[in-house]
mmCIF file of C-alpha atoms and ligand atoms in Angstrom:
data_model
loop_
_atom_site.group_PDB
_atom_site.id
_atom_site.type_symbol
_atom_site.label_atom_id
_atom_site.label_comp_id
_atom_site.label_asym_id
_atom_site.label_seq_id
_atom_site.Cartn_x
_atom_site.Cartn_y
_atom_site.Cartn_z
ATOM 1 C CA MET A 250 -0.428 -7.189 23.230
ATOM 2 C CA SER A 251 -0.080 -10.995 23.272
ATOM 3 C CA GLU A 252 -3.700 -11.323 22.089
ATOM 4 C CA LEU A 253 -2.882 -9.108 19.071
ATOM 5 C CA TRP A 254 0.197 -11.218 18.313
ATOM 6 C CA GLN A 255 -1.927 -14.347 18.494
ATOM 7 C CA GLU A 256 -4.523 -12.853 16.164
ATOM 8 C CA ARG A 257 -1.868 -11.788 13.640
ATOM 9 C CA TYR A 258 0.130 -15.012 13.573
ATOM 10 C CA ARG A 259 -2.333 -17.490 15.071
ATOM 11 C CA LEU A 260 0.585 -18.671 17.218
ATOM 12 C CA SER A 261 1.139 -18.305 20.923
ATOM 13 C CA ALA A 262 2.993 -15.115 21.763
ATOM 14 C CA PRO A 263 6.485 -14.922 23.271
ATOM 15 C CA GLN A 264 6.625 -14.216 27.018
ATOM 16 C CA SER A 265 7.741 -10.625 26.754
ATOM 17 C CA LEU A 266 6.324 -8.212 24.250
ATOM 18 C CA ILE A 267 6.262 -4.429 24.295
ATOM 19 C CA ASP A 268 2.839 -2.864 24.639
ATOM 20 C CA ASN A 269 1.905 0.682 23.701
ATOM 21 C CA GLU A 270 -0.774 2.578 21.749
ATOM 22 C CA THR A 271 1.232 2.845 18.516
ATOM 23 C CA LEU A 272 1.996 -0.876 18.490
ATOM 24 C CA ARG A 273 -1.654 -1.712 19.192
ATOM 25 C CA VAL A 274 -2.719 0.367 16.174
ATOM 26 C CA GLN A 275 -0.079 -1.243 13.966
ATOM 27 C CA LEU A 276 -0.802 -4.838 14.997
ATOM 28 C CA SER A 277 -4.558 -4.246 14.600
ATOM 29 C CA HIS A 278 -4.290 -3.172 10.948
ATOM 30 C CA GLN A 279 -6.917 -4.468 8.567
ATOM 31 C CA SER A 280 -7.874 -3.178 5.115
ATOM 32 C CA VAL A 281 -11.404 -1.756 4.987
ATOM 33 C CA ARG A 282 -13.478 -2.107 1.820
ATOM 34 C CA ASP A 283 -16.868 -0.853 3.048
ATOM 35 C CA TYR A 284 -17.357 2.764 4.107
ATOM 36 C CA LYS A 285 -19.940 5.193 5.438
ATOM 37 C CA ALA A 286 -20.434 8.293 3.294
ATOM 38 C CA ASP A 287 -19.755 10.544 6.328
ATOM 39 C CA PRO A 288 -16.938 13.055 5.872
ATOM 40 C CA LEU A 289 -13.695 12.657 7.786
ATOM 41 C CA PRO A 290 -13.577 14.404 11.182
ATOM 42 C CA GLU A 291 -12.370 17.983 10.927
ATOM 43 C CA GLY A 292 -8.572 18.105 10.817
ATOM 44 C CA ALA A 293 -8.198 14.368 10.213
ATOM 45 C CA LEU A 294 -6.928 14.725 6.664
ATOM 46 C CA GLU A 295 -4.484 17.499 7.487
ATOM 47 C CA THR A 296 -3.127 15.641 10.534
ATOM 48 C CA GLY A 297 -2.851 12.347 8.644
ATOM 49 C CA LEU A 298 -0.952 14.084 5.868
ATOM 50 C CA ALA A 299 1.359 15.736 8.413
ATOM 51 C CA ALA A 300 2.179 12.211 9.630
ATOM 52 C CA ALA A 301 2.900 11.328 5.977
ATOM 53 C CA SER A 302 5.186 14.346 5.604
ATOM 54 C CA SER A 303 6.990 13.380 8.793
ATOM 55 C CA ALA A 304 8.252 10.102 7.317
ATOM 56 C CA ALA A 305 11.914 9.709 6.465
ATOM 57 C CA THR A 306 12.748 10.611 2.855
ATOM 58 C CA SER A 307 15.756 9.530 0.783
ATOM 59 C CA CYS A 308 18.381 12.322 0.772
ATOM 60 C CA ASN A 309 15.598 14.679 1.923
ATOM 61 C CA LEU A 310 14.543 14.823 -1.758
ATOM 62 C CA GLN A 311 10.830 14.687 -0.779
ATOM 63 C CA HIS A 312 10.023 13.479 -4.279
ATOM 64 C CA TRP A 313 6.385 12.617 -3.690
ATOM 65 C CA SER A 314 3.078 14.418 -3.928
ATOM 66 C CA VAL A 315 -0.434 13.389 -3.098
ATOM 67 C CA VAL A 316 -3.638 14.309 -4.915
ATOM 68 C CA VAL A 317 -6.623 14.406 -2.562
ATOM 69 C CA VAL A 318 -9.745 13.432 -4.503
ATOM 70 C CA GLU A 319 -13.121 14.091 -2.883
ATOM 71 C CA ASP A 320 -15.172 14.915 -5.981
ATOM 72 C CA PRO A 321 -17.636 11.990 -6.389
ATOM 73 C CA GLN A 322 -17.463 12.002 -10.192
ATOM 74 C CA LYS A 323 -13.697 11.864 -10.192
ATOM 75 C CA ARG A 324 -13.767 9.058 -7.616
ATOM 76 C CA ALA A 325 -16.245 7.155 -9.787
ATOM 77 C CA LYS A 326 -13.887 7.473 -12.756
ATOM 78 C CA LEU A 327 -10.910 6.368 -10.635
ATOM 79 C CA ALA A 328 -12.920 3.380 -9.370
ATOM 80 C CA GLU A 329 -13.527 2.351 -12.978
ATOM 81 C CA LEU A 330 -9.872 2.860 -13.987
ATOM 82 C CA ALA A 331 -8.720 0.800 -10.989
ATOM 83 C CA GLY A 332 -10.743 -2.212 -12.158
ATOM 84 C CA HIS A 333 -14.200 -1.268 -10.838
ATOM 85 C CA GLN A 334 -13.185 -1.141 -7.178
ATOM 86 C CA ASN A 335 -16.373 0.356 -5.819
ATOM 87 C CA TYR A 336 -15.079 1.357 -2.411
ATOM 88 C CA ILE A 337 -13.236 4.217 -4.163
ATOM 89 C CA LYS A 338 -16.727 5.602 -4.809
ATOM 90 C CA THR A 339 -18.027 5.129 -1.269
ATOM 91 C CA ALA A 340 -15.030 6.256 0.820
ATOM 92 C CA PRO A 341 -15.277 10.066 1.104
ATOM 93 C CA VAL A 342 -11.559 10.622 0.474
ATOM 94 C CA PHE A 343 -9.231 9.054 -2.050
ATOM 95 C CA LEU A 344 -5.518 9.792 -1.937
ATOM 96 C CA ALA A 345 -3.468 9.270 -5.086
ATOM 97 C CA TRP A 346 0.195 8.977 -4.105
ATOM 98 C CA ILE A 347 2.372 10.487 -6.802
ATOM 99 C CA VAL A 348 5.941 9.535 -7.675
ATOM 100 C CA ASP A 349 6.960 13.112 -8.340
ATOM 101 C CA LEU A 350 10.211 13.759 -10.164
ATOM 102 C CA SER A 351 8.575 16.733 -11.921
ATOM 103 C CA ARG A 352 9.145 19.062 -8.955
ATOM 104 C CA LEU A 353 12.858 18.186 -8.940
ATOM 105 C CA GLU A 354 12.961 18.821 -12.687
ATOM 106 C CA ARG A 355 11.458 22.274 -12.097
ATOM 107 C CA LEU A 356 14.002 22.947 -9.352
ATOM 108 C CA THR A 357 16.913 22.046 -11.629
ATOM 109 C CA LYS A 358 15.509 24.486 -14.191
ATOM 110 C CA TYR A 359 15.258 27.324 -11.636
ATOM 111 C CA GLU A 360 18.774 26.516 -10.475
ATOM 112 C CA LYS A 361 20.006 26.282 -14.103
ATOM 113 C CA LEU A 362 21.347 22.752 -13.578
ATOM 114 C CA SER A 363 21.083 19.519 -15.539
ATOM 115 C CA ASP A 364 18.461 16.950 -14.441
ATOM 116 C CA GLU A 365 20.496 13.984 -15.725
ATOM 117 C CA ALA A 366 20.116 11.777 -12.628
ATOM 118 C CA LEU A 367 16.310 11.906 -12.843
ATOM 119 C CA ASN A 368 16.464 9.627 -15.891
ATOM 120 C CA TYR A 369 17.907 6.736 -13.918
ATOM 121 C CA GLU A 370 16.057 3.829 -12.322
ATOM 122 C CA GLU A 371 17.684 4.702 -8.984
ATOM 123 C CA SER A 372 15.857 8.070 -8.821
ATOM 124 C CA HIS A 373 12.584 6.320 -9.579
ATOM 125 C CA LEU A 374 13.243 3.557 -7.031
ATOM 126 C CA MET A 375 14.021 6.090 -4.299
ATOM 127 C CA ALA A 376 10.764 7.922 -4.969
ATOM 128 C CA VAL A 377 8.683 4.722 -4.966
ATOM 129 C CA LEU A 378 10.288 3.612 -1.715
ATOM 130 C CA ASP A 379 9.618 7.015 -0.149
ATOM 131 C CA ILE A 380 5.958 6.740 -1.101
ATOM 132 C CA GLY A 381 5.640 3.347 0.571
ATOM 133 C CA ILE A 382 7.069 4.771 3.783
ATOM 134 C CA THR A 383 5.109 8.007 3.547
ATOM 135 C CA ALA A 384 1.725 6.480 2.732
ATOM 136 C CA GLN A 385 2.081 3.919 5.512
ATOM 137 C CA ASN A 386 2.681 6.730 8.018
ATOM 138 C CA ALA A 387 -0.656 8.179 6.856
ATOM 139 C CA VAL A 388 -2.336 4.760 7.208
ATOM 140 C CA THR A 389 -1.164 4.386 10.806
ATOM 141 C CA ALA A 390 -2.294 7.948 11.547
ATOM 142 C CA PHE A 391 -5.776 7.401 10.074
ATOM 143 C CA GLU A 392 -6.152 4.046 11.832
ATOM 144 C CA SER A 393 -5.161 5.695 15.132
ATOM 145 C CA MET A 394 -8.156 8.020 14.574
ATOM 146 C CA GLY A 395 -10.487 5.030 14.172
ATOM 147 C CA LEU A 396 -10.706 5.517 10.388
ATOM 148 C CA GLY A 397 -10.338 2.742 7.826
ATOM 149 C CA THR A 398 -8.102 2.612 4.759
ATOM 150 C CA VAL A 399 -7.288 0.371 1.828
ATOM 151 C CA TYR A 400 -4.443 0.767 -0.640
ATOM 152 C CA ILE A 401 -5.363 0.708 -4.311
ATOM 153 C CA GLY A 402 -2.600 -0.732 -6.506
ATOM 154 C CA GLY A 403 -5.305 -1.105 -9.167
ATOM 155 C CA LEU A 404 -4.512 2.501 -10.138
ATOM 156 C CA ARG A 405 -1.575 1.081 -12.078
ATOM 157 C CA ASN A 406 -3.972 -0.779 -14.384
ATOM 158 C CA ASN A 407 -4.354 2.532 -16.222
ATOM 159 C CA ILE A 408 -1.399 4.737 -15.310
ATOM 160 C CA ALA A 409 -1.699 7.077 -18.307
ATOM 161 C CA ALA A 410 -5.475 7.617 -17.942
ATOM 162 C CA VAL A 411 -5.101 8.307 -14.199
ATOM 163 C CA ALA A 412 -2.297 10.794 -14.968
ATOM 164 C CA GLU A 413 -4.573 12.554 -17.461
ATOM 165 C CA LEU A 414 -7.563 12.638 -15.074
ATOM 166 C CA LEU A 415 -5.446 14.123 -12.276
ATOM 167 C CA GLU A 416 -3.664 16.490 -14.701
ATOM 168 C CA LEU A 417 -0.259 15.232 -13.622
ATOM 169 C CA PRO A 418 2.807 16.802 -15.249
ATOM 170 C CA PRO A 419 5.412 14.711 -17.126
ATOM 171 C CA ARG A 420 7.822 12.867 -14.828
ATOM 172 C CA SER A 421 5.053 12.056 -12.332
ATOM 173 C CA TYR A 422 2.479 9.260 -11.948
ATOM 174 C CA ALA A 423 0.163 7.762 -9.327
ATOM 175 C CA VAL A 424 1.867 4.592 -8.071
ATOM 176 C CA VAL A 425 -0.790 3.659 -5.516
ATOM 177 C CA GLY A 426 -4.043 5.033 -4.114
ATOM 178 C CA LEU A 427 -5.577 4.981 -0.655
ATOM 179 C CA CYS A 428 -9.256 5.063 0.314
ATOM 180 C CA VAL A 429 -9.896 6.740 3.661
ATOM 181 C CA GLY A 430 -13.169 6.857 5.557
ATOM 182 C CA HIS A 431 -15.287 5.679 8.452
ATOM 183 C CA PRO A 432 -15.699 1.893 8.285
ATOM 184 C CA ALA A 433 -19.338 0.912 7.550
ATOM 185 C CA SER A 434 -21.204 -0.485 10.543
ATOM 186 C CA ASN A 435 -21.100 -4.008 9.091
ATOM 187 C CA VAL A 436 -17.264 -4.017 9.050
ATOM 188 C CA THR A 437 -16.134 -6.435 11.731
ATOM 189 C CA ARG A 438 -12.693 -7.100 13.105
ATOM 190 C CA HIS A 439 -10.922 -9.468 10.704
ATOM 191 C CA ILE A 440 -7.196 -9.561 11.282
ATOM 192 C CA LYS A 441 -5.653 -11.369 8.331
ATOM 193 C CA PRO A 442 -2.920 -13.769 9.477
ATOM 194 C CA ARG A 443 0.624 -13.274 8.228
ATOM 195 C CA LEU A 444 3.536 -15.635 7.597
ATOM 196 C CA SER A 445 5.264 -16.395 10.864
ATOM 197 C CA GLN A 446 8.563 -14.778 11.785
ATOM 198 C CA ASN A 447 10.135 -18.220 11.253
ATOM 199 C CA VAL A 448 9.609 -17.642 7.532
ATOM 200 C CA VAL A 449 10.242 -13.944 7.000
ATOM 201 C CA VAL A 450 12.828 -13.124 9.660
ATOM 202 C CA HIS A 451 16.373 -14.383 9.094
ATOM 203 C CA ARG A 452 19.086 -14.132 11.735
ATOM 204 C CA GLU A 453 22.551 -13.177 10.521
ATOM 205 C CA ARG A 454 22.064 -15.019 7.191
ATOM 206 C CA TYR A 455 19.256 -16.021 4.855
ATOM 207 C CA ASN A 456 17.967 -19.422 5.865
ATOM 208 C CA THR A 457 15.192 -21.520 4.298
ATOM 209 C CA GLU A 458 15.481 -24.462 6.709
ATOM 210 C CA ASN A 459 12.015 -25.877 7.548
ATOM 211 C CA GLU A 460 10.433 -23.175 5.387
ATOM 212 C CA ALA A 461 8.067 -25.650 3.694
ATOM 213 C CA ASP A 462 6.701 -26.819 7.064
ATOM 214 C CA TYR A 463 6.142 -23.311 8.354
ATOM 215 C CA ILE A 464 4.421 -22.318 5.116
ATOM 216 C CA ALA A 465 2.197 -25.404 5.224
ATOM 217 C CA ASP A 466 1.187 -24.345 8.725
ATOM 218 C CA TYR A 467 0.441 -20.817 7.469
ATOM 219 C CA ASP A 468 -1.586 -22.210 4.553
ATOM 220 C CA LYS A 469 -3.856 -23.883 7.079
ATOM 221 C CA LYS A 470 -4.282 -20.678 9.100
ATOM 222 C CA ALA A 471 -4.888 -18.549 6.028
ATOM 223 C CA ASP A 472 -7.529 -21.016 4.869
ATOM 224 C CA ASP A 473 -9.167 -20.982 8.304
ATOM 225 C CA TYR A 474 -9.362 -17.194 7.965
ATOM 226 C CA GLN A 475 -10.972 -17.518 4.522
ATOM 227 C CA GLN A 476 -13.610 -19.851 5.899
ATOM 228 C CA GLU A 477 -14.288 -17.682 8.968
ATOM 229 C CA GLN A 478 -14.889 -14.758 6.594
ATOM 230 C CA GLY A 479 -17.260 -16.841 4.449
ATOM 231 C CA LEU A 480 -14.771 -16.679 1.560
ATOM 232 C CA PRO A 481 -13.850 -19.577 -0.754
ATOM 233 C CA SER A 482 -11.427 -22.089 0.733
ATOM 234 C CA ARG A 483 -7.943 -21.712 -0.743
ATOM 235 C CA ARG A 484 -4.320 -22.508 -0.110
ATOM 236 C CA TRP A 485 -2.264 -19.299 0.146
ATOM 237 C CA SER A 486 0.849 -20.927 -1.415
ATOM 238 C CA GLN A 487 -1.120 -22.081 -4.408
ATOM 239 C CA THR A 488 -2.893 -18.716 -4.790
ATOM 240 C CA VAL A 489 0.250 -16.600 -4.742
ATOM 241 C CA ALA A 490 2.258 -19.036 -6.876
ATOM 242 C CA ALA A 491 -0.554 -19.056 -9.454
ATOM 243 C CA ARG A 492 -0.637 -15.268 -9.371
ATOM 244 C CA VAL A 493 3.016 -14.972 -10.393
ATOM 245 C CA SER A 494 2.918 -17.917 -12.804
ATOM 246 C CA SER A 495 1.813 -15.860 -15.793
ATOM 247 C CA LEU A 496 1.300 -12.300 -16.983
ATOM 248 C CA LYS A 497 -2.425 -12.666 -16.256
ATOM 249 C CA GLY A 498 -1.716 -11.951 -12.576
ATOM 250 C CA LEU A 499 -0.296 -8.555 -13.539
ATOM 251 C CA SER A 500 -3.804 -7.422 -14.641
ATOM 252 C CA GLY A 501 -2.499 -5.668 -17.748
ATOM 253 C CA ARG A 502 0.350 -4.025 -15.848
ATOM 254 C CA HIS A 503 3.088 -5.848 -17.763
ATOM 255 C CA VAL A 504 3.204 -2.700 -19.932
ATOM 256 C CA VAL A 505 4.123 -0.444 -16.983
ATOM 257 C CA LYS A 506 7.718 0.073 -18.087
ATOM 258 C CA SER A 507 6.756 1.321 -21.559
ATOM 259 C CA VAL A 508 3.959 3.525 -20.140
ATOM 260 C CA LEU A 509 6.408 5.061 -17.664
ATOM 261 C CA GLU A 510 8.895 5.720 -20.455
ATOM 262 C CA LYS A 511 6.193 7.742 -22.250
ATOM 263 C CA LEU A 512 5.434 9.685 -19.048
ATOM 264 C CA GLY A 513 9.069 10.791 -18.730
ATOM 265 C CA PHE A 514 10.749 7.940 -16.872
ATOM 266 C CA PRO A 515 13.419 6.429 -19.200
ATOM 267 C CA LEU A 516 14.562 4.201 -16.263
ATOM 268 C CA LYS A 517 18.163 3.946 -17.478
HETATM 269 C C1 FMN B 750 0.718 -1.607 -2.525
HETATM 270 C C2 FMN B 750 -0.627 -2.239 -2.200
HETATM 271 C C3 FMN B 750 -1.619 -2.279 -3.157
HETATM 272 C C4 FMN B 750 -2.879 -2.818 -2.848
HETATM 273 N N1 FMN B 750 -3.874 -2.761 -3.796
HETATM 274 C C5 FMN B 750 -5.110 -3.157 -3.467
HETATM 275 C C6 FMN B 750 -6.186 -2.981 -4.389
HETATM 276 O O1 FMN B 750 -6.024 -2.493 -5.515
HETATM 277 N N2 FMN B 750 -7.425 -3.370 -3.987
HETATM 278 C C7 FMN B 750 -7.658 -3.918 -2.754
HETATM 279 O O2 FMN B 750 -8.827 -4.237 -2.458
HETATM 280 N N3 FMN B 750 -6.651 -4.096 -1.863
HETATM 281 C C8 FMN B 750 -5.401 -3.718 -2.187
HETATM 282 N N4 FMN B 750 -4.376 -3.849 -1.278
HETATM 283 C C9 FMN B 750 -4.649 -4.404 0.061
HETATM 284 C C10 FMN B 750 -4.118 -5.825 0.206
HETATM 285 O O3 FMN B 750 -4.921 -6.705 -0.524
HETATM 286 C C11 FMN B 750 -4.136 -6.183 1.706
HETATM 287 O O4 FMN B 750 -3.284 -5.321 2.405
HETATM 288 C C12 FMN B 750 -3.689 -7.625 1.944
HETATM 289 O O5 FMN B 750 -4.600 -8.538 1.390
HETATM 290 C C13 FMN B 750 -3.588 -7.940 3.439
HETATM 291 O O6 FMN B 750 -4.837 -7.690 4.082
HETATM 292 P P1 FMN B 750 -4.957 -6.651 5.291
HETATM 293 O O7 FMN B 750 -4.431 -5.330 4.814
HETATM 294 O O8 FMN B 750 -6.433 -6.580 5.621
HETATM 295 O O9 FMN B 750 -4.165 -7.198 6.435
HETATM 296 C C14 FMN B 750 -3.120 -3.358 -1.567
HETATM 297 C C15 FMN B 750 -2.087 -3.351 -0.614
HETATM 298 C C16 FMN B 750 -0.867 -2.789 -0.920
HETATM 299 C C17 FMN B 750 0.206 -2.749 0.135
#
């Protein structure tokens, strides 16, 4: 386990760490962007989705759905809509994770009740949070099977077109996608370093003491990673600050709120 800690943080590990199979899978996570065309092993999808369903869910509302897309033409269209991310075409399975308030709307109709609360930002936030938890359970499950995954936030570049392609009802949209498949043989282990716990973990109160030093140290490690991967040298701090410095970094998604309003999310 200490070698996985060292790979993740590029820092020496504490003396005592817990070691088990689940933790090894979690600490070994890496996004995969190159896939074999081979289908998933039999039962892999169903088991991975059972792991997704097993996640905690706010108030047991279970306000998510997933559209499993295997059809190559549909995947090609989704790849284009997500900003020409070609791995959506090569991975055999694409999962579109749906914020689904439509099912609750239907239930209120059957039960002859108002659906007033569905119009509020809180209902939307709960569903988005549930999807993050749910999809990550699926990721851990697929990785435990030796499969690779990568999330696709690029789906939100074209929320309305994706909703149309997947024939989603009003009050639902795909908030994120996930490619799933066998990593191509050229995919090597490349654990991307993360900010140290000195930066992201706060004890009893929020504390930014020495933050700049720790981040400077991380910048160096993140740049080392870039160079090891044959990628352009860059400073993480500068990259992420530049990304949030203007609307350009939102890749056209600054219109999300108005698109969601049209799809049935007034977000009051
Ligand atoms: C919500 C979310 C959306 C993401 N969207 C994309 C995407 O559209 N395309 C992509 O190549 N990677 C995407 N990623 C993957 C991140 O770039 C990746 O997790 C991050 O760079 C860290 O690398 P690692 O997962 O290999 O550790 C996304 C990740 C998350 C959590």
